[in-house]
């Protein structure tokens, strides 16, 4: 008789998917942490690859730790630390201003002079907000600017640049690789789309920049189903004159569309091209060239666009794990708190966060903060340290702002498709992390008795492809079988009973 062999890793995933109750909770190791180690042994064949910390916050429970003092690469759960620090250091009402100046004079519909844009490090200066402020200038009756467009990116100090992330993928233009910059606009992204109809296929990009051209080779078909995005190939080619041609190939059924996001230009070039594109769409003329230098002291202010408050930024960062916005936040902490002798805002931001953690009594020994987003091969933190950060956040006056930013289990953000069709739906707010050989979770989850827990789990293992299922198992077990221990009560007759 043929036998079906299931590896330990697959078995752990299989058992989670077919049963609402984990059978080995009653047949395996008696302690909760022991069961987590057993699951790690099954899934990874290595108990040292899993690190866990679980701390009860408002009800009965026993703190649980598995390899909790081993420094691990946290991946994107590092964003929880960065955003919580920002809420307390910068304040939830902190905002960023982008200011528009001129050194010229207005005469009729002409601004005879230069237009200066002084960037303020805004993590999310979108195309919509730039359109609004440029429309304000158009509403003043200005249609022609005779001078140059001058972009001022002096807000951040980064004399030696930023550490390079060694990505293992094959797309250097991917959105998650966009670096922070004072000149950041619209997340430095181009949104390319192709649609098929009875005319064939049409391709366009948003924003529509003058030096970006689409070579559309997508073929319209009569297929019944819309193909996946991975079925299309987007290949950019860069010319010496600054022109970028993006060739797209594939087959697209009529009535369907496909799209992708790419980052193809430097921040300075992208922001200048975006502002010029918006001004041109409004019927305006900008006659001069692009320059990148400080705003003169005698330039006068014309317009300001103000970002949403920090709470809104924190929500975007944690729900959707925006690397560039989190990194922008770290630089802002540095820029707003740099000492006179400090020249690098990234280093200043890291120093400020360490000092803030230590002021809260959190041990930072062995902790390594690289960019605050987790997009790093060098960042390190222990599960115990992360849990202590969460415990502190739970008691912070800004706890509601941080909690509301974390993805809801099985409902939204990066947790939308995890633990669906289980009792955990909406019972936890969990930030996730994902890198090569790294999977992680950090946040707050309730058990079936409605006790809330600070929970952290990190898998550092080669490979870590099944680490997500293992960490889901941690949340699942914490919900159904929370480690509350036993209590020995003495009855009126002197007899003992275990409760």
mmCIF file of C-alpha atoms in Angstrom, residues 202-485:
data_model
loop_
_atom_site.group_PDB
_atom_site.id
_atom_site.type_symbol
_atom_site.label_atom_id
_atom_site.label_comp_id
_atom_site.label_asym_id
_atom_site.label_seq_id
_atom_site.Cartn_x
_atom_site.Cartn_y
_atom_site.Cartn_z
ATOM 1 C CA UNK A 202 -3.929 51.575 -24.580
ATOM 2 C CA UNK A 203 -1.099 52.303 -22.141
ATOM 3 C CA UNK A 204 -0.478 55.336 -19.935
ATOM 4 C CA UNK A 205 1.312 56.404 -16.780
ATOM 5 C CA UNK A 206 0.388 58.534 -13.792
ATOM 6 C CA UNK A 207 1.918 61.034 -13.543
ATOM 7 C CA UNK A 208 2.452 61.621 -17.237
ATOM 8 C CA UNK A 209 6.036 62.883 -17.401
ATOM 9 C CA UNK A 210 7.513 64.357 -20.552
ATOM 10 C CA UNK A 211 10.659 62.219 -20.559
ATOM 11 C CA UNK A 212 8.903 58.870 -19.900
ATOM 12 C CA UNK A 213 7.599 56.983 -22.927
ATOM 13 C CA UNK A 214 5.695 53.674 -23.018
ATOM 14 C CA UNK A 215 6.496 51.166 -25.755
ATOM 15 C CA UNK A 216 3.218 49.230 -25.604
ATOM 16 C CA UNK A 217 3.490 45.746 -27.113
ATOM 17 C CA UNK A 218 0.601 44.176 -25.233
ATOM 18 C CA UNK A 219 -1.761 42.232 -27.508
ATOM 19 C CA UNK A 220 -5.541 42.272 -26.997
ATOM 20 C CA UNK A 221 -7.204 38.843 -26.996
ATOM 21 C CA UNK A 222 -10.678 37.331 -26.695
ATOM 22 C CA UNK A 223 -9.819 35.455 -23.503
ATOM 23 C CA UNK A 224 -12.500 35.081 -20.838
ATOM 24 C CA UNK A 225 -10.263 35.617 -17.817
ATOM 25 C CA UNK A 226 -8.078 38.563 -16.854
ATOM 26 C CA UNK A 227 -4.423 37.504 -16.531
ATOM 27 C CA UNK A 228 -2.282 38.032 -13.431
ATOM 28 C CA UNK A 229 0.173 40.909 -13.216
ATOM 29 C CA UNK A 230 3.094 38.493 -13.281
ATOM 30 C CA UNK A 231 2.156 37.565 -16.856
ATOM 31 C CA UNK A 232 3.437 40.924 -18.092
ATOM 32 C CA UNK A 233 7.002 42.115 -18.496
ATOM 33 C CA UNK A 234 7.914 45.772 -17.916
ATOM 34 C CA UNK A 235 11.406 46.639 -19.091
ATOM 35 C CA UNK A 236 12.787 50.208 -18.794
ATOM 36 C CA UNK A 237 15.570 51.497 -21.056
ATOM 37 C CA UNK A 238 17.518 54.649 -20.161
ATOM 38 C CA UNK A 239 18.941 57.040 -22.754
ATOM 39 C CA UNK A 240 21.867 59.421 -22.258
ATOM 40 C CA UNK A 241 19.580 62.405 -22.866
ATOM 41 C CA UNK A 242 17.417 61.478 -19.829
ATOM 42 C CA UNK A 243 14.646 59.861 -21.822
ATOM 43 C CA UNK A 244 13.190 56.639 -20.352
ATOM 44 C CA UNK A 245 11.364 54.105 -22.541
ATOM 45 C CA UNK A 246 9.351 51.436 -20.760
ATOM 46 C CA UNK A 247 8.523 48.429 -22.933
ATOM 47 C CA UNK A 248 5.593 46.277 -21.811
ATOM 48 C CA UNK A 249 4.747 42.889 -23.331
ATOM 49 C CA UNK A 250 2.042 40.299 -22.737
ATOM 50 C CA UNK A 251 -1.517 39.345 -23.692
ATOM 51 C CA UNK A 252 -4.573 41.034 -22.201
ATOM 52 C CA UNK A 253 -8.206 39.970 -22.616
ATOM 53 C CA UNK A 254 -10.546 42.714 -23.805
ATOM 54 C CA UNK A 255 -12.242 44.464 -20.903
ATOM 55 C CA UNK A 256 -9.274 43.790 -18.613
ATOM 56 C CA UNK A 257 -6.418 45.942 -17.424
ATOM 57 C CA UNK A 258 -3.061 45.434 -15.792
ATOM 58 C CA UNK A 259 -0.730 47.778 -13.952
ATOM 59 C CA UNK A 260 2.551 48.121 -12.102
ATOM 60 C CA UNK A 261 4.472 50.673 -10.051
ATOM 61 C CA UNK A 262 8.090 51.514 -10.841
ATOM 62 C CA UNK A 263 10.642 53.990 -9.487
ATOM 63 C CA UNK A 264 12.790 55.035 -12.440
ATOM 64 C CA UNK A 265 14.224 58.472 -11.664
ATOM 65 C CA UNK A 266 16.250 60.243 -9.016
ATOM 66 C CA UNK A 267 14.180 62.174 -6.485
ATOM 67 C CA UNK A 268 15.331 65.530 -7.835
ATOM 68 C CA UNK A 269 14.574 64.662 -11.457
ATOM 69 C CA UNK A 270 11.223 63.077 -10.620
ATOM 70 C CA UNK A 271 10.018 65.992 -8.477
ATOM 71 C CA UNK A 272 11.041 68.586 -11.044
ATOM 72 C CA UNK A 273 9.374 66.631 -13.864
ATOM 73 C CA UNK A 274 6.211 66.163 -11.781
ATOM 74 C CA UNK A 275 5.863 69.868 -10.962
ATOM 75 C CA UNK A 276 6.460 70.808 -14.599
ATOM 76 C CA UNK A 277 3.910 68.219 -15.766
ATOM 77 C CA UNK A 278 1.215 69.561 -13.439
ATOM 78 C CA UNK A 279 1.929 73.162 -14.426
ATOM 79 C CA UNK A 280 1.821 72.254 -18.110
ATOM 80 C CA UNK A 281 -1.538 70.443 -17.679
ATOM 81 C CA UNK A 282 -2.923 73.657 -16.187
ATOM 82 C CA UNK A 283 -1.905 75.597 -19.274
ATOM 83 C CA UNK A 284 1.076 77.242 -17.605
ATOM 84 C CA UNK A 285 4.564 77.923 -18.981
ATOM 85 C CA UNK A 286 7.812 77.501 -17.047
ATOM 86 C CA UNK A 287 10.533 78.885 -19.275
ATOM 87 C CA UNK A 288 13.728 78.245 -17.303
ATOM 88 C CA UNK A 289 15.691 75.139 -16.410
ATOM 89 C CA UNK A 290 15.804 72.963 -13.309
ATOM 90 C CA UNK A 291 18.232 73.733 -10.493
ATOM 91 C CA UNK A 292 18.834 72.049 -7.145
ATOM 92 C CA UNK A 293 20.142 74.470 -4.528
ATOM 93 C CA UNK A 294 19.131 76.371 -1.369
ATOM 94 C CA UNK A 295 16.451 79.063 -1.347
ATOM 95 C CA UNK A 296 17.873 82.617 -1.040
ATOM 96 C CA UNK A 297 17.219 84.358 2.269
ATOM 97 C CA UNK A 298 15.536 87.274 0.540
ATOM 98 C CA UNK A 299 13.041 85.134 -1.418
ATOM 99 C CA UNK A 300 9.436 85.789 -0.421
ATOM 100 C CA UNK A 301 6.871 83.140 0.443
ATOM 101 C CA UNK A 302 4.023 82.566 -2.004
ATOM 102 C CA UNK A 303 2.316 79.280 -1.013
ATOM 103 C CA UNK A 304 2.506 76.431 1.481
ATOM 104 C CA UNK A 305 1.160 72.879 1.377
ATOM 105 C CA UNK A 306 0.908 71.172 4.767
ATOM 106 C CA UNK A 307 0.882 67.421 5.213
ATOM 107 C CA UNK A 308 -1.670 65.429 7.200
ATOM 108 C CA UNK A 309 -0.632 64.936 10.820
ATOM 109 C CA UNK A 310 1.776 62.278 12.020
ATOM 110 C CA UNK A 311 -1.048 59.957 13.099
ATOM 111 C CA UNK A 312 -2.166 59.673 9.460
ATOM 112 C CA UNK A 313 1.401 58.957 8.370
ATOM 113 C CA UNK A 314 1.846 56.278 11.053
ATOM 114 C CA UNK A 315 -1.297 54.521 9.855
ATOM 115 C CA UNK A 316 -0.044 54.400 6.265
ATOM 116 C CA UNK A 317 3.366 53.151 7.379
ATOM 117 C CA UNK A 318 2.116 50.294 9.535
ATOM 118 C CA UNK A 319 -0.984 49.173 7.625
ATOM 119 C CA UNK A 320 0.877 48.859 4.332
ATOM 120 C CA UNK A 321 4.476 48.604 5.559
ATOM 121 C CA UNK A 322 5.841 51.599 3.652
ATOM 122 C CA UNK A 323 9.628 51.440 3.825
ATOM 123 C CA UNK A 324 10.333 54.880 2.401
ATOM 124 C CA UNK A 325 7.846 56.606 4.722
ATOM 125 C CA UNK A 326 9.301 54.864 7.790
ATOM 126 C CA UNK A 327 12.822 55.818 6.733
ATOM 127 C CA UNK A 328 11.656 59.377 6.136
ATOM 128 C CA UNK A 329 10.304 59.367 9.697
ATOM 129 C CA UNK A 330 13.667 58.338 11.153
ATOM 130 C CA UNK A 331 15.398 61.147 9.251
ATOM 131 C CA UNK A 332 12.797 63.631 10.473
ATOM 132 C CA UNK A 333 13.425 62.617 14.094
ATOM 133 C CA UNK A 334 17.109 63.300 13.456
ATOM 134 C CA UNK A 335 16.558 66.583 11.615
ATOM 135 C CA UNK A 336 14.281 67.924 14.340
ATOM 136 C CA UNK A 337 16.612 66.893 17.196
ATOM 137 C CA UNK A 338 20.132 67.080 15.781
ATOM 138 C CA UNK A 339 22.889 68.431 18.011
ATOM 139 C CA UNK A 340 25.138 71.263 16.752
ATOM 140 C CA UNK A 341 28.012 68.869 16.113
ATOM 141 C CA UNK A 342 25.903 66.266 14.263
ATOM 142 C CA UNK A 343 26.141 66.165 10.485
ATOM 143 C CA UNK A 344 24.068 63.073 9.615
ATOM 144 C CA UNK A 345 20.330 63.029 10.342
ATOM 145 C CA UNK A 346 20.105 59.238 10.126
ATOM 146 C CA UNK A 347 22.719 58.885 12.859
ATOM 147 C CA UNK A 348 21.043 61.649 14.875
ATOM 148 C CA UNK A 349 17.655 59.942 14.586
ATOM 149 C CA UNK A 350 19.095 56.628 15.783
ATOM 150 C CA UNK A 351 20.758 58.353 18.753
ATOM 151 C CA UNK A 352 17.497 60.058 19.743
ATOM 152 C CA UNK A 353 15.556 56.771 19.618
ATOM 153 C CA UNK A 354 18.149 54.961 21.734
ATOM 154 C CA UNK A 355 18.014 57.739 24.334
ATOM 155 C CA UNK A 356 14.219 57.658 24.313
ATOM 156 C CA UNK A 357 14.163 53.872 24.815
ATOM 157 C CA UNK A 358 16.620 54.067 27.692
ATOM 158 C CA UNK A 359 14.545 56.814 29.328
ATOM 159 C CA UNK A 360 11.705 54.285 29.432
ATOM 160 C CA UNK A 361 13.877 51.663 31.068
ATOM 161 C CA UNK A 362 14.122 49.490 27.956
ATOM 162 C CA UNK A 363 17.430 47.673 27.627
ATOM 163 C CA UNK A 364 19.029 48.464 24.253
ATOM 164 C CA UNK A 365 22.031 46.143 24.605
ATOM 165 C CA UNK A 366 22.645 44.337 21.322
ATOM 166 C CA UNK A 367 19.965 46.355 19.502
ATOM 167 C CA UNK A 368 20.946 47.630 16.050
ATOM 168 C CA UNK A 369 18.862 50.323 14.322
ATOM 169 C CA UNK A 370 19.918 50.817 10.721
ATOM 170 C CA UNK A 371 17.119 52.680 8.922
ATOM 171 C CA UNK A 372 14.034 52.206 11.107
ATOM 172 C CA UNK A 373 12.065 50.381 8.407
ATOM 173 C CA UNK A 374 13.462 46.861 8.739
ATOM 174 C CA UNK A 375 14.692 46.909 5.143
ATOM 175 C CA UNK A 376 18.128 45.918 6.337
ATOM 176 C CA UNK A 377 20.425 42.922 6.712
ATOM 177 C CA UNK A 378 21.933 44.511 9.830
ATOM 178 C CA UNK A 379 19.066 45.584 12.089
ATOM 179 C CA UNK A 380 18.783 43.477 15.231
ATOM 180 C CA UNK A 381 16.449 43.372 18.210
ATOM 181 C CA UNK A 382 15.363 40.664 20.650
ATOM 182 C CA UNK A 383 11.812 39.458 21.131
ATOM 183 C CA UNK A 384 11.978 40.556 24.786
ATOM 184 C CA UNK A 385 13.086 44.078 23.831
ATOM 185 C CA UNK A 386 10.314 44.342 21.243
ATOM 186 C CA UNK A 387 7.717 43.087 23.722
ATOM 187 C CA UNK A 388 8.890 45.668 26.258
ATOM 188 C CA UNK A 389 8.430 48.363 23.598
ATOM 189 C CA UNK A 390 4.882 47.093 22.998
ATOM 190 C CA UNK A 391 4.209 46.991 26.735
ATOM 191 C CA UNK A 392 5.341 50.612 27.004
ATOM 192 C CA UNK A 393 3.214 51.580 23.995
ATOM 193 C CA UNK A 394 0.148 49.961 25.595
ATOM 194 C CA UNK A 395 0.471 52.424 28.489
ATOM 195 C CA UNK A 396 1.393 55.448 26.374
ATOM 196 C CA UNK A 397 -0.956 58.413 26.135
ATOM 197 C CA UNK A 398 -0.741 57.875 22.366
ATOM 198 C CA UNK A 399 -1.472 54.137 22.499
ATOM 199 C CA UNK A 400 -4.750 54.489 20.595
ATOM 200 C CA UNK A 401 -2.939 56.161 17.698
ATOM 201 C CA UNK A 402 -0.366 53.384 17.440
ATOM 202 C CA UNK A 403 -2.842 50.518 17.886
ATOM 203 C CA UNK A 404 -5.203 51.843 15.231
ATOM 204 C CA UNK A 405 -2.318 51.903 12.742
ATOM 205 C CA UNK A 406 -1.589 48.179 13.013
ATOM 206 C CA UNK A 407 -3.215 45.708 10.592
ATOM 207 C CA UNK A 408 -6.274 43.857 11.904
ATOM 208 C CA UNK A 409 -5.993 40.071 11.808
ATOM 209 C CA UNK A 410 -7.830 38.669 8.749
ATOM 210 C CA UNK A 411 -9.314 42.078 7.933
ATOM 211 C CA UNK A 412 -6.933 44.672 6.481
ATOM 212 C CA UNK A 413 -3.392 45.760 5.665
ATOM 213 C CA UNK A 414 -0.724 43.082 5.499
ATOM 214 C CA UNK A 415 -2.838 40.780 7.722
ATOM 215 C CA UNK A 416 -5.889 40.835 5.433
ATOM 216 C CA UNK A 417 -5.412 37.272 4.165
ATOM 217 C CA UNK A 418 -3.954 35.655 7.250
ATOM 218 C CA UNK A 419 -5.920 33.534 9.753
ATOM 219 C CA UNK A 420 -9.142 34.027 7.806
ATOM 220 C CA UNK A 421 -12.155 31.928 8.761
ATOM 221 C CA UNK A 422 -10.905 31.570 12.327
ATOM 222 C CA UNK A 423 -12.087 33.086 15.589
ATOM 223 C CA UNK A 424 -9.089 35.432 15.489
ATOM 224 C CA UNK A 425 -10.665 37.695 12.867
ATOM 225 C CA UNK A 426 -10.399 41.252 14.242
ATOM 226 C CA UNK A 427 -9.037 39.975 17.578
ATOM 227 C CA UNK A 428 -5.555 41.329 17.091
ATOM 228 C CA UNK A 429 -3.573 44.189 15.608
ATOM 229 C CA UNK A 430 -0.368 42.765 14.193
ATOM 230 C CA UNK A 431 2.509 44.284 12.212
ATOM 231 C CA UNK A 432 4.192 41.791 9.914
ATOM 232 C CA UNK A 433 7.724 41.497 8.574
ATOM 233 C CA UNK A 434 9.116 39.734 5.520
ATOM 234 C CA UNK A 435 12.659 39.460 4.197
ATOM 235 C CA UNK A 436 14.701 36.672 2.708
ATOM 236 C CA UNK A 437 15.107 34.139 5.542
ATOM 237 C CA UNK A 438 13.100 36.383 7.889
ATOM 238 C CA UNK A 439 9.426 36.317 8.937
ATOM 239 C CA UNK A 440 8.106 38.280 11.914
ATOM 240 C CA UNK A 441 5.048 39.565 13.769
ATOM 241 C CA UNK A 442 4.629 42.158 16.527
ATOM 242 C CA UNK A 443 1.551 43.708 18.051
ATOM 243 C CA UNK A 444 -1.404 43.067 20.294
ATOM 244 C CA UNK A 445 -3.779 40.123 20.294
ATOM 245 C CA UNK A 446 -6.625 38.976 22.535
ATOM 246 C CA UNK A 447 -7.191 35.438 23.735
ATOM 247 C CA UNK A 448 -10.554 33.685 24.047
ATOM 248 C CA UNK A 449 -10.980 35.062 27.593
ATOM 249 C CA UNK A 450 -10.500 38.607 26.197
ATOM 250 C CA UNK A 451 -7.131 39.162 27.840
ATOM 251 C CA UNK A 452 -4.909 41.296 25.615
ATOM 252 C CA UNK A 453 -1.312 40.240 25.009
ATOM 253 C CA UNK A 454 1.765 41.943 23.645
ATOM 254 C CA UNK A 455 3.094 39.309 21.276
ATOM 255 C CA UNK A 456 6.287 39.150 19.250
ATOM 256 C CA UNK A 457 7.502 36.356 17.008
ATOM 257 C CA UNK A 458 10.549 36.237 14.749
ATOM 258 C CA UNK A 459 11.779 33.480 12.471
ATOM 259 C CA UNK A 460 15.374 33.752 11.260
ATOM 260 C CA UNK A 461 16.091 30.596 9.318
ATOM 261 C CA UNK A 462 17.324 29.435 5.931
ATOM 262 C CA UNK A 463 14.873 28.947 4.342
ATOM 263 C CA UNK A 464 12.032 30.785 6.104
ATOM 264 C CA UNK A 465 9.301 30.082 3.567
ATOM 265 C CA UNK A 466 7.121 28.318 6.165
ATOM 266 C CA UNK A 467 7.870 30.836 8.907
ATOM 267 C CA UNK A 468 4.589 32.657 8.281
ATOM 268 C CA UNK A 469 2.562 29.532 9.067
ATOM 269 C CA UNK A 470 4.630 28.999 12.212
ATOM 270 C CA UNK A 471 3.957 32.550 13.407
ATOM 271 C CA UNK A 472 0.262 32.209 12.619
ATOM 272 C CA UNK A 473 0.426 29.130 14.819
ATOM 273 C CA UNK A 474 1.784 31.297 17.659
ATOM 274 C CA UNK A 475 -1.204 33.667 17.390
ATOM 275 C CA UNK A 476 -3.626 30.775 17.020
ATOM 276 C CA UNK A 477 -2.326 28.961 20.079
ATOM 277 C CA UNK A 478 -2.204 32.145 22.152
ATOM 278 C CA UNK A 479 -5.890 32.679 21.401
ATOM 279 C CA UNK A 480 -7.181 29.152 22.051
ATOM 280 C CA UNK A 481 -4.767 28.000 24.760
ATOM 281 C CA UNK A 482 -3.388 31.091 26.525
ATOM 282 C CA UNK A 483 -0.739 30.315 29.154
ATOM 283 C CA UNK A 484 -2.695 31.118 32.303
ATOM 284 C CA UNK A 485 -1.264 28.308 34.432
#
